[in-house]
Amino acid sequence: MDEGIDLPSEGDHGQMILVDLSKLSRAAAQKKEKSKSAKNPFKALNSFGKARSSGNLTADAAASPKKENRSKSVVIGTRRRGAISIQPPEIDTTAMYHKFEKMFEKTRQEKEDKAKRGPIGLLSTRSRVGTAPVQQKSGLHGPSYHGNVLGLSKMTIHSKREKPPGEQPSQKTLRRCRSLSSIWRNTWDIQPYTFDEDKWKNRWKRAISDADLFEPEMNIMDAKNTIQLDQVVSQPIPNAASKVLDTKLVYEQVGDRIVLTGGTIERLIDKLVWDERIDLVYVQDFLYCFPTFIKSRELMDKMEDFLQDAKKNITMATTPEKKTTAVSQMLRIVNVLHRWIQIAPSDFNEDLNLRKRLIQMIDGTINDNVERTWVDLLRCALQKRCSDGLFAMSTWQTSPILIEAAILRPGQIDWKSEYKKGMRYYYTEGSNIVDWVMSNVTRDVGTSRQDITKWIHTTFYRPKHLLDVDRKSDFKLRGSAENLTFEDGESSYRFRIVPLIRPQLPPRPKKVSDAVFLLSDPKEIAKQMTLISEELFYPITGRLLVTQTWSDKGSDTCQSVKEFTDRFNDVAMWVATEIVASGNMSQRREIISRFIEVAASLHKMRNFSDFIAVMAGLNHWCVSRLKKTWEGVSSKSKKDLNALEGHSPAYTKVLRNDHNGAEAPAIPYLGLLVGDLIRLNEVPALLPSGYINFGKGRIQATMLRQIDGYKEKQYNYKPSANMLAWLRRLIIIPEKGMATLSMQWESASS
Amino acid sequence: MEGETEERDYKVLVVGEGGCGKTSYINQYVNHIFSKAYKATVGVDFALKQVQWENTRVRLALWDIAGQERFNHMTRVYYKGAHGAMVVFDVTKDKTFQAVPRWKKDIDSNLDNIPTVLVANKCDLLDNPLDTETMEKFCAQHGFIGWYETSAKENIRVEDCGTFLLEHLVKRDRELNPGKYTNTEKTVSLTQASDPRLAAKTCNNSC
């Protein structure tokens, strides 16, 4: 389809195209009538439309206010028009359709042949997932697996146009790439010193629709398969347990349940795969907590061994039943890997060797022995989860993006040492990176521009780099680059991209302009605060917390946790500052009652972090000592405050209940979780018998699952640029100054 | 005697920089264990220690702010209604000692002159004991009622330190509420009545 339709016109590229959905679907319906059997290219379009209108995509950020418009027209991304090309309505669709027909006829023939051969497998789920099994190697991407993995998003489309691996892209493709490049440049061109909210909103919308284009099909497929895989895997295998008869596991009765509390490492790992009946909750718990007692590398070793065993069993199987059992066992391994990717994608992002091994397993043994659906499932999960950029994109709602990077290309040299010697930077803006990658490292990332752009997206779109980015000149390169590496064994290229550090914030305003706070709606303030906190909470994952050492290097904990706590402390100080900075008593009273309103809203929004920060600010001694001011605060506000105090950490039980009962989206008060994790760390990792203390692991897993659960949904408040700018740079008077002011307003004697 | 048994609840804060062993200290004091418990009890924010003191049953609620010290303005919410406090620092880390005055100031600005004891934890890792004179000077300067060199790991003087604080708590309570205590003997005889189950009483497992 990439080559199918020419782009409308070069001039349009920077613009969004509004396509009347009703027209499109009507056109599609007409075509369908003409040839029902043909899997025409509109299928993709339809599914895309469906996915958008049903709103099940995470990126559907600005959903609520735009709903009415959406029913009529849909904003469709410009940049990736290649993936799902939208023809302007005036084009003769019939002629277009015949063109497609011809073009895909050959490919379809090939696919049917493949389907006849069929993959090896025991479960006939293919019919449910769709009659078009995903092409394992979409030709355009060449032999490297990255191409495949990255190319999956377009599988419904690309599978229809097979090309021998390694073939150069046609002239047409190149032309398209060039035009896309200009779109891309237009889209991300930055106006450094002006901030046009509407413009950014539009860009954001485009980014959103691009995110949709990445994987509309996949979301659906993944969801379907997860359920099925669970069902399949939890089927008992009668003689599976025979492999491990020694029960080196300890169970204990807790309440009316019997739970696993310990075992040897080997047995615990065996339990993931070899039990007669698989306990899916156990699998999840294990994958959450295993870093406390085993390295991910070692677990991967084990999984490889298991895979070899399962493979042997399959080849040795004499009867169909035996083969079924053997394949089921392999499916259990697939299940464990799938869960692993879902729970801790960072494992595979940080350890590229691990990722490579995983992909080798998927492409090798698993691909040869298991139904293709499951293989695709793994690949989809890997692509989706291990590119946190996509998630970040949908989380990111408030900041403009600037892509800039430095690329090192030391060939096969150990670049660490090379870096010290002073490497040459290829300092370039985002769109040029695409060009650079296109001309230099094509085989690594995939051949199409889309792949490359996407890869850059996934590498860069992290909210924490984007905060407060509005002055281009402030950018500096970070001395020790964050390890955003990308590397492939097949290729001789290695390079890394150095992310930009956050520019230094402008100095905080020295004077508190008391009007700003009182002029703003408390609810709106709460919403914008929530958006900021959400951004900061996003990178704090369960896996990040379990690998933290909380004890000695308390202050050196990872950046994201530190940023989050710093924000908390800033908010608390800001609340106190706002109150104390006002010299007028009645104004102070008003500010206090407004903050109580803010706190109430925050609590309602389940933003516990900011809620408690505001409460802490109200409880600051410089504020609480202002007895006269408090006396005059309206009784309604005081009543509200009393009710809210019941939810503050002084009443931990209530606070815990709030946290446990909170539905996503929510932002927890991290202090509570960290405190629990520290106390849990006091519990030894081994039982007196020398077994692994899995009881501890289970509790850990429960807590971490909760943290990840809060992120399942996102807040979809409308960002307001002005307010965000104000709330990001909170004005804070240091404690000494506040004490002086507080004394000034109400002296100690009175 | 039994009919006259009185009950007293005291809230004691345990504060200090992160990683100086507050949780271990409380575990040792209340449960007499240093990381021996294998049953995880998550969600206990304070541990209860029951002590029989003459005809009064004293319940010490030790508030552990583990992890909260990162949220520096947060701790103030915990301070509410505390009767006593322990400021813990790690003798092997000077930074944690440097922070002691700040913690003391925090307590003083939020609470009205409550008895506070300075705990020099992890003394088992120290080759030479701390200089008594310097420490006493430091205590007098910052208004601590005393200081103890302890080791939660080896259970060195953990109990003594608790007893010392309790003595002051009771003394202060009597001064503030005269007449509540019928027996005004000065002798302190503590009978151990610690019940580990109490520690888990407030457990609110998140699972």
mmCIF file of N, CA and C in Angstrom, chain A residues 400-484:
data_model
loop_
_atom_site.group_PDB
_atom_site.id
_atom_site.type_symbol
_atom_site.label_atom_id
_atom_site.label_comp_id
_atom_site.label_asym_id
_atom_site.label_seq_id
_atom_site.Cartn_x
_atom_site.Cartn_y
_atom_site.Cartn_z
ATOM 1 N N PRO A 400 5.687 20.348 24.700
ATOM 2 C CA PRO A 400 6.092 20.180 23.323
ATOM 3 C C PRO A 400 7.311 19.265 23.252
ATOM 4 N N ILE A 401 7.487 18.676 22.107
ATOM 5 C CA ILE A 401 8.622 17.773 21.959
ATOM 6 C C ILE A 401 9.669 18.437 21.093
ATOM 7 N N LEU A 402 10.862 18.309 21.475
ATOM 8 C CA LEU A 402 11.951 18.711 20.601
ATOM 9 C C LEU A 402 12.889 17.533 20.493
ATOM 10 N N ILE A 403 13.092 17.139 19.290
ATOM 11 C CA ILE A 403 14.000 16.017 19.128
ATOM 12 C C ILE A 403 15.341 16.535 18.652
ATOM 13 N N GLU A 404 16.306 16.273 19.403
ATOM 14 C CA GLU A 404 17.657 16.636 19.039
ATOM 15 C C GLU A 404 18.532 15.534 19.575
ATOM 16 N N ALA A 405 19.594 15.293 18.889
ATOM 17 C CA ALA A 405 20.389 14.189 19.389
ATOM 18 C C ALA A 405 21.807 14.271 18.891
ATOM 19 N N ALA A 406 22.609 13.555 19.574
ATOM 20 C CA ALA A 406 23.959 13.358 19.071
ATOM 21 C C ALA A 406 24.124 11.875 18.837
ATOM 22 N N ILE A 407 24.727 11.552 17.763
ATOM 23 C CA ILE A 407 24.882 10.137 17.471
ATOM 24 C C ILE A 407 26.359 9.811 17.399
ATOM 25 N N LEU A 408 26.706 8.763 18.069
ATOM 26 C CA LEU A 408 28.081 8.298 17.990
ATOM 27 C C LEU A 408 28.115 7.121 17.053
ATOM 28 N N ARG A 409 29.115 7.089 16.251
ATOM 29 C CA ARG A 409 29.175 5.941 15.370
ATOM 30 C C ARG A 409 30.593 5.411 15.318
ATOM 31 N N PRO A 410 30.973 4.715 16.329
ATOM 32 C CA PRO A 410 32.342 4.266 16.389
ATOM 33 C C PRO A 410 32.596 2.934 15.703
ATOM 34 N N GLY A 411 31.672 2.460 14.909
ATOM 35 C CA GLY A 411 31.901 1.180 14.268
ATOM 36 C C GLY A 411 32.001 0.081 15.298
ATOM 37 N N GLN A 412 33.023 -0.715 15.248
ATOM 38 C CA GLN A 412 33.130 -1.831 16.183
ATOM 39 C C GLN A 412 33.937 -1.491 17.420
ATOM 40 N N ILE A 413 34.309 -0.253 17.540
ATOM 41 C CA ILE A 413 35.182 0.136 18.639
ATOM 42 C C ILE A 413 34.401 0.140 19.939
ATOM 43 N N ASP A 414 35.095 -0.185 20.986
ATOM 44 C CA ASP A 414 34.472 -0.069 22.294
ATOM 45 C C ASP A 414 34.276 1.404 22.581
ATOM 46 N N TRP A 415 33.078 1.801 22.541
ATOM 47 C CA TRP A 415 32.834 3.234 22.520
ATOM 48 C C TRP A 415 32.981 3.921 23.858
ATOM 49 N N LYS A 416 33.062 3.144 24.889
ATOM 50 C CA LYS A 416 33.208 3.782 26.180
ATOM 51 C C LYS A 416 34.552 4.495 26.254
ATOM 52 N N SER A 417 35.573 3.752 25.852
ATOM 53 C CA SER A 417 36.892 4.355 25.872
ATOM 54 C C SER A 417 36.976 5.442 24.810
ATOM 55 N N GLU A 418 36.340 5.143 23.730
ATOM 56 C CA GLU A 418 36.369 6.103 22.632
ATOM 57 C C GLU A 418 35.699 7.406 23.036
ATOM 58 N N TYR A 419 34.707 7.234 23.819
ATOM 59 C CA TYR A 419 33.964 8.405 24.264
ATOM 60 C C TYR A 419 34.860 9.348 25.059
ATOM 61 N N LYS A 420 35.689 8.748 25.873
ATOM 62 C CA LYS A 420 36.578 9.553 26.697
ATOM 63 C C LYS A 420 37.579 10.305 25.838
ATOM 64 N N LYS A 421 38.009 9.657 24.756
ATOM 65 C CA LYS A 421 39.001 10.306 23.905
ATOM 66 C C LYS A 421 38.397 11.498 23.164
ATOM 67 N N GLY A 422 37.117 11.617 23.257
ATOM 68 C CA GLY A 422 36.489 12.749 22.588
ATOM 69 C C GLY A 422 35.918 12.329 21.252
ATOM 70 N N MET A 423 34.731 11.831 21.303
ATOM 71 C CA MET A 423 34.116 11.378 20.065
ATOM 72 C C MET A 423 33.572 12.550 19.274
ATOM 73 N N ARG A 424 33.410 12.272 18.044
ATOM 74 C CA ARG A 424 32.783 13.291 17.230
ATOM 75 C C ARG A 424 31.276 13.143 17.345
ATOM 76 N N TYR A 425 30.647 14.197 17.561
ATOM 77 C CA TYR A 425 29.205 14.140 17.640
ATOM 78 C C TYR A 425 28.586 14.457 16.292
ATOM 79 N N TYR A 426 27.610 13.741 16.008
ATOM 80 C CA TYR A 426 26.785 14.116 14.863
ATOM 81 C C TYR A 426 25.572 14.790 15.446
ATOM 82 N N TYR A 427 25.718 16.034 15.583
ATOM 83 C CA TYR A 427 24.693 16.780 16.284
ATOM 84 C C TYR A 427 23.646 17.237 15.284
ATOM 85 N N THR A 428 22.472 16.832 15.525
ATOM 86 C CA THR A 428 21.480 17.014 14.481
ATOM 87 C C THR A 428 20.085 17.092 15.038
ATOM 88 N N GLU A 429 19.256 17.673 14.300
ATOM 89 C CA GLU A 429 17.872 17.717 14.739
ATOM 90 C C GLU A 429 17.135 16.492 14.279
ATOM 91 N N GLY A 430 15.996 16.285 14.880
ATOM 92 C CA GLY A 430 15.262 15.043 14.691
ATOM 93 C C GLY A 430 15.141 14.558 13.269
ATOM 94 N N SER A 431 14.672 15.397 12.404
ATOM 95 C CA SER A 431 14.410 14.924 11.050
ATOM 96 C C SER A 431 15.706 14.509 10.368
ATOM 97 N N ASN A 432 16.779 15.201 10.724
ATOM 98 C CA ASN A 432 18.039 14.811 10.122
ATOM 99 C C ASN A 432 18.518 13.464 10.615
ATOM 100 N N ILE A 433 18.136 13.160 11.811
ATOM 101 C CA ILE A 433 18.496 11.835 12.312
ATOM 102 C C ILE A 433 17.921 10.787 11.391
ATOM 103 N N VAL A 434 16.703 11.014 10.999
ATOM 104 C CA VAL A 434 16.076 10.033 10.120
ATOM 105 C C VAL A 434 16.904 9.881 8.854
ATOM 106 N N ASP A 435 17.315 11.010 8.319
ATOM 107 C CA ASP A 435 18.141 10.947 7.119
ATOM 108 C C ASP A 435 19.445 10.215 7.399
ATOM 109 N N TRP A 436 19.999 10.555 8.498
ATOM 110 C CA TRP A 436 21.275 9.959 8.848
ATOM 111 C C TRP A 436 21.144 8.448 9.009
ATOM 112 N N VAL A 437 20.111 8.075 9.728
ATOM 113 C CA VAL A 437 19.893 6.647 9.935
ATOM 114 C C VAL A 437 19.607 5.976 8.606
ATOM 115 N N MET A 438 18.835 6.644 7.777
ATOM 116 C CA MET A 438 18.504 6.079 6.470
ATOM 117 C C MET A 438 19.764 5.767 5.679
ATOM 118 N N SER A 439 20.686 6.705 5.686
ATOM 119 C CA SER A 439 21.843 6.524 4.828
ATOM 120 C C SER A 439 22.911 5.653 5.473
ATOM 121 N N ASN A 440 22.915 5.560 6.785
ATOM 122 C CA ASN A 440 24.015 4.852 7.429
ATOM 123 C C ASN A 440 23.650 3.534 8.081
ATOM 124 N N VAL A 441 22.553 3.486 8.712
ATOM 125 C CA VAL A 441 22.275 2.288 9.514
ATOM 126 C C VAL A 441 20.959 1.630 9.134
ATOM 127 N N THR A 442 20.694 1.663 7.876
ATOM 128 C CA THR A 442 19.404 1.196 7.413
ATOM 129 C C THR A 442 19.079 -0.214 7.901
ATOM 130 N N ARG A 443 20.030 -1.080 7.847
ATOM 131 C CA ARG A 443 19.697 -2.476 8.112
ATOM 132 C C ARG A 443 19.325 -2.722 9.570
ATOM 133 N N ASP A 444 19.845 -1.920 10.407
ATOM 134 C CA ASP A 444 19.541 -2.101 11.824
ATOM 135 C C ASP A 444 18.087 -1.867 12.148
ATOM 136 N N VAL A 445 17.614 -0.809 11.672
ATOM 137 C CA VAL A 445 16.346 -0.320 12.187
ATOM 138 C C VAL A 445 15.173 -0.706 11.304
ATOM 139 N N GLY A 446 15.461 -1.066 10.119
ATOM 140 C CA GLY A 446 14.379 -1.352 9.188
ATOM 141 C C GLY A 446 14.579 -0.466 7.989
ATOM 142 N N THR A 447 13.912 -0.798 6.924
ATOM 143 C CA THR A 447 14.196 -0.053 5.709
ATOM 144 C C THR A 447 13.293 1.146 5.526
ATOM 145 N N SER A 448 12.099 1.021 6.019
ATOM 146 C CA SER A 448 11.187 2.109 5.694
ATOM 147 C C SER A 448 11.401 3.272 6.648
ATOM 148 N N ARG A 449 11.096 4.396 6.158
ATOM 149 C CA ARG A 449 11.241 5.609 6.943
ATOM 150 C C ARG A 449 10.364 5.537 8.194
ATOM 151 N N GLN A 450 9.277 4.889 7.999
ATOM 152 C CA GLN A 450 8.349 4.757 9.108
ATOM 153 C C GLN A 450 9.002 4.048 10.293
ATOM 154 N N ASP A 451 9.707 2.983 9.959
ATOM 155 C CA ASP A 451 10.381 2.237 11.017
ATOM 156 C C ASP A 451 11.368 3.110 11.756
ATOM 157 N N ILE A 452 12.098 3.859 10.969
ATOM 158 C CA ILE A 452 13.152 4.668 11.571
ATOM 159 C C ILE A 452 12.556 5.761 12.439
ATOM 160 N N THR A 453 11.567 6.399 11.891
ATOM 161 C CA THR A 453 10.921 7.450 12.665
ATOM 162 C C THR A 453 10.356 6.865 13.934
ATOM 163 N N LYS A 454 9.785 5.722 13.786
ATOM 164 C CA LYS A 454 9.183 5.107 14.948
ATOM 165 C C LYS A 454 10.240 4.748 15.977
ATOM 166 N N TRP A 455 11.336 4.247 15.458
ATOM 167 C CA TRP A 455 12.393 3.892 16.384
ATOM 168 C C TRP A 455 12.868 5.122 17.142
ATOM 169 N N ILE A 456 12.958 6.217 16.428
ATOM 170 C CA ILE A 456 13.389 7.439 17.100
ATOM 171 C C ILE A 456 12.345 7.878 18.111
ATOM 172 N N HIS A 457 11.117 7.708 17.729
ATOM 173 C CA HIS A 457 10.045 7.997 18.685
ATOM 174 C C HIS A 457 10.242 7.207 19.951
ATOM 175 N N THR A 458 10.412 5.928 19.751
ATOM 176 C CA THR A 458 10.458 5.062 20.915
ATOM 177 C C THR A 458 11.686 5.338 21.753
ATOM 178 N N THR A 459 12.723 5.844 21.115
ATOM 179 C CA THR A 459 13.919 6.126 21.893
ATOM 180 C C THR A 459 13.792 7.431 22.649
ATOM 181 N N PHE A 460 13.051 8.324 22.098
ATOM 182 C CA PHE A 460 13.112 9.683 22.617
ATOM 183 C C PHE A 460 11.927 10.125 23.434
ATOM 184 N N TYR A 461 10.805 9.639 23.094
ATOM 185 C CA TYR A 461 9.627 10.246 23.697
ATOM 186 C C TYR A 461 9.475 9.807 25.127
ATOM 187 N N ARG A 462 10.260 10.401 25.946
ATOM 188 C CA ARG A 462 10.133 10.107 27.359
ATOM 189 C C ARG A 462 9.779 11.404 28.041
ATOM 190 N N PRO A 463 8.798 11.376 28.846
ATOM 191 C CA PRO A 463 8.330 12.636 29.409
ATOM 192 C C PRO A 463 9.397 13.368 30.196
ATOM 193 N N LYS A 464 10.260 12.624 30.855
ATOM 194 C CA LYS A 464 11.137 13.347 31.763
ATOM 195 C C LYS A 464 12.139 14.220 31.034
ATOM 196 N N HIS A 465 12.376 13.909 29.799
ATOM 197 C CA HIS A 465 13.280 14.774 29.063
ATOM 198 C C HIS A 465 12.582 16.010 28.520
ATOM 199 N N LEU A 466 11.307 15.972 28.645
ATOM 200 C CA LEU A 466 10.556 16.987 27.931
ATOM 201 C C LEU A 466 10.035 18.087 28.808
ATOM 202 N N LEU A 467 10.197 17.899 30.082
ATOM 203 C CA LEU A 467 9.659 18.884 30.987
ATOM 204 C C LEU A 467 10.383 20.205 30.791
ATOM 205 N N ASP A 468 9.618 21.224 30.806
ATOM 206 C CA ASP A 468 10.169 22.570 30.767
ATOM 207 C C ASP A 468 11.093 22.817 29.593
ATOM 208 N N VAL A 469 10.813 22.159 28.540
ATOM 209 C CA VAL A 469 11.612 22.413 27.356
ATOM 210 C C VAL A 469 10.920 23.509 26.563
ATOM 211 N N ASP A 470 11.375 24.691 26.680
ATOM 212 C CA ASP A 470 10.813 25.681 25.789
ATOM 213 C C ASP A 470 11.872 26.660 25.293
ATOM 214 N N ARG A 471 13.076 26.459 25.727
ATOM 215 C CA ARG A 471 14.099 27.347 25.205
ATOM 216 C C ARG A 471 15.217 26.526 24.622
ATOM 217 N N LYS A 472 15.239 26.542 23.348
ATOM 218 C CA LYS A 472 16.156 25.690 22.618
ATOM 219 C C LYS A 472 17.608 25.987 22.997
ATOM 220 N N SER A 473 17.888 27.250 23.209
ATOM 221 C CA SER A 473 19.280 27.624 23.446
ATOM 222 C C SER A 473 19.794 27.069 24.768
ATOM 223 N N ASP A 474 18.883 26.618 25.603
ATOM 224 C CA ASP A 474 19.331 26.121 26.891
ATOM 225 C C ASP A 474 19.864 24.696 26.825
ATOM 226 N N PHE A 475 19.690 24.085 25.698
ATOM 227 C CA PHE A 475 20.057 22.670 25.635
ATOM 228 C C PHE A 475 21.557 22.452 25.701
ATOM 229 N N LYS A 476 21.887 21.446 26.432
ATOM 230 C CA LYS A 476 23.289 21.032 26.462
ATOM 231 C C LYS A 476 23.295 19.525 26.317
ATOM 232 N N LEU A 477 24.429 19.062 25.935
ATOM 233 C CA LEU A 477 24.546 17.612 25.872
ATOM 234 C C LEU A 477 24.998 17.098 27.215
ATOM 235 N N ARG A 478 24.461 15.995 27.564
ATOM 236 C CA ARG A 478 24.831 15.422 28.836
ATOM 237 C C ARG A 478 26.186 14.744 28.703
ATOM 238 N N GLY A 479 27.006 14.964 29.692
ATOM 239 C CA GLY A 479 28.363 14.409 29.643
ATOM 240 C C GLY A 479 28.349 12.902 29.543
ATOM 241 N N SER A 480 27.749 12.259 30.501
ATOM 242 C CA SER A 480 27.650 10.813 30.391
ATOM 243 C C SER A 480 26.256 10.513 29.865
ATOM 244 N N ALA A 481 26.250 9.987 28.708
ATOM 245 C CA ALA A 481 24.975 9.810 28.037
ATOM 246 C C ALA A 481 24.152 8.739 28.716
ATOM 247 N N GLU A 482 22.893 8.927 28.662
ATOM 248 C CA GLU A 482 22.025 7.881 29.151
ATOM 249 C C GLU A 482 22.081 6.747 28.146
ATOM 250 N N ASN A 483 21.975 5.578 28.669
ATOM 251 C CA ASN A 483 22.291 4.455 27.803
ATOM 252 C C ASN A 483 21.146 4.053 26.898
ATOM 253 N N LEU A 484 20.848 4.882 25.987
ATOM 254 C CA LEU A 484 19.811 4.538 25.031
ATOM 255 C C LEU A 484 20.477 3.886 23.836
#
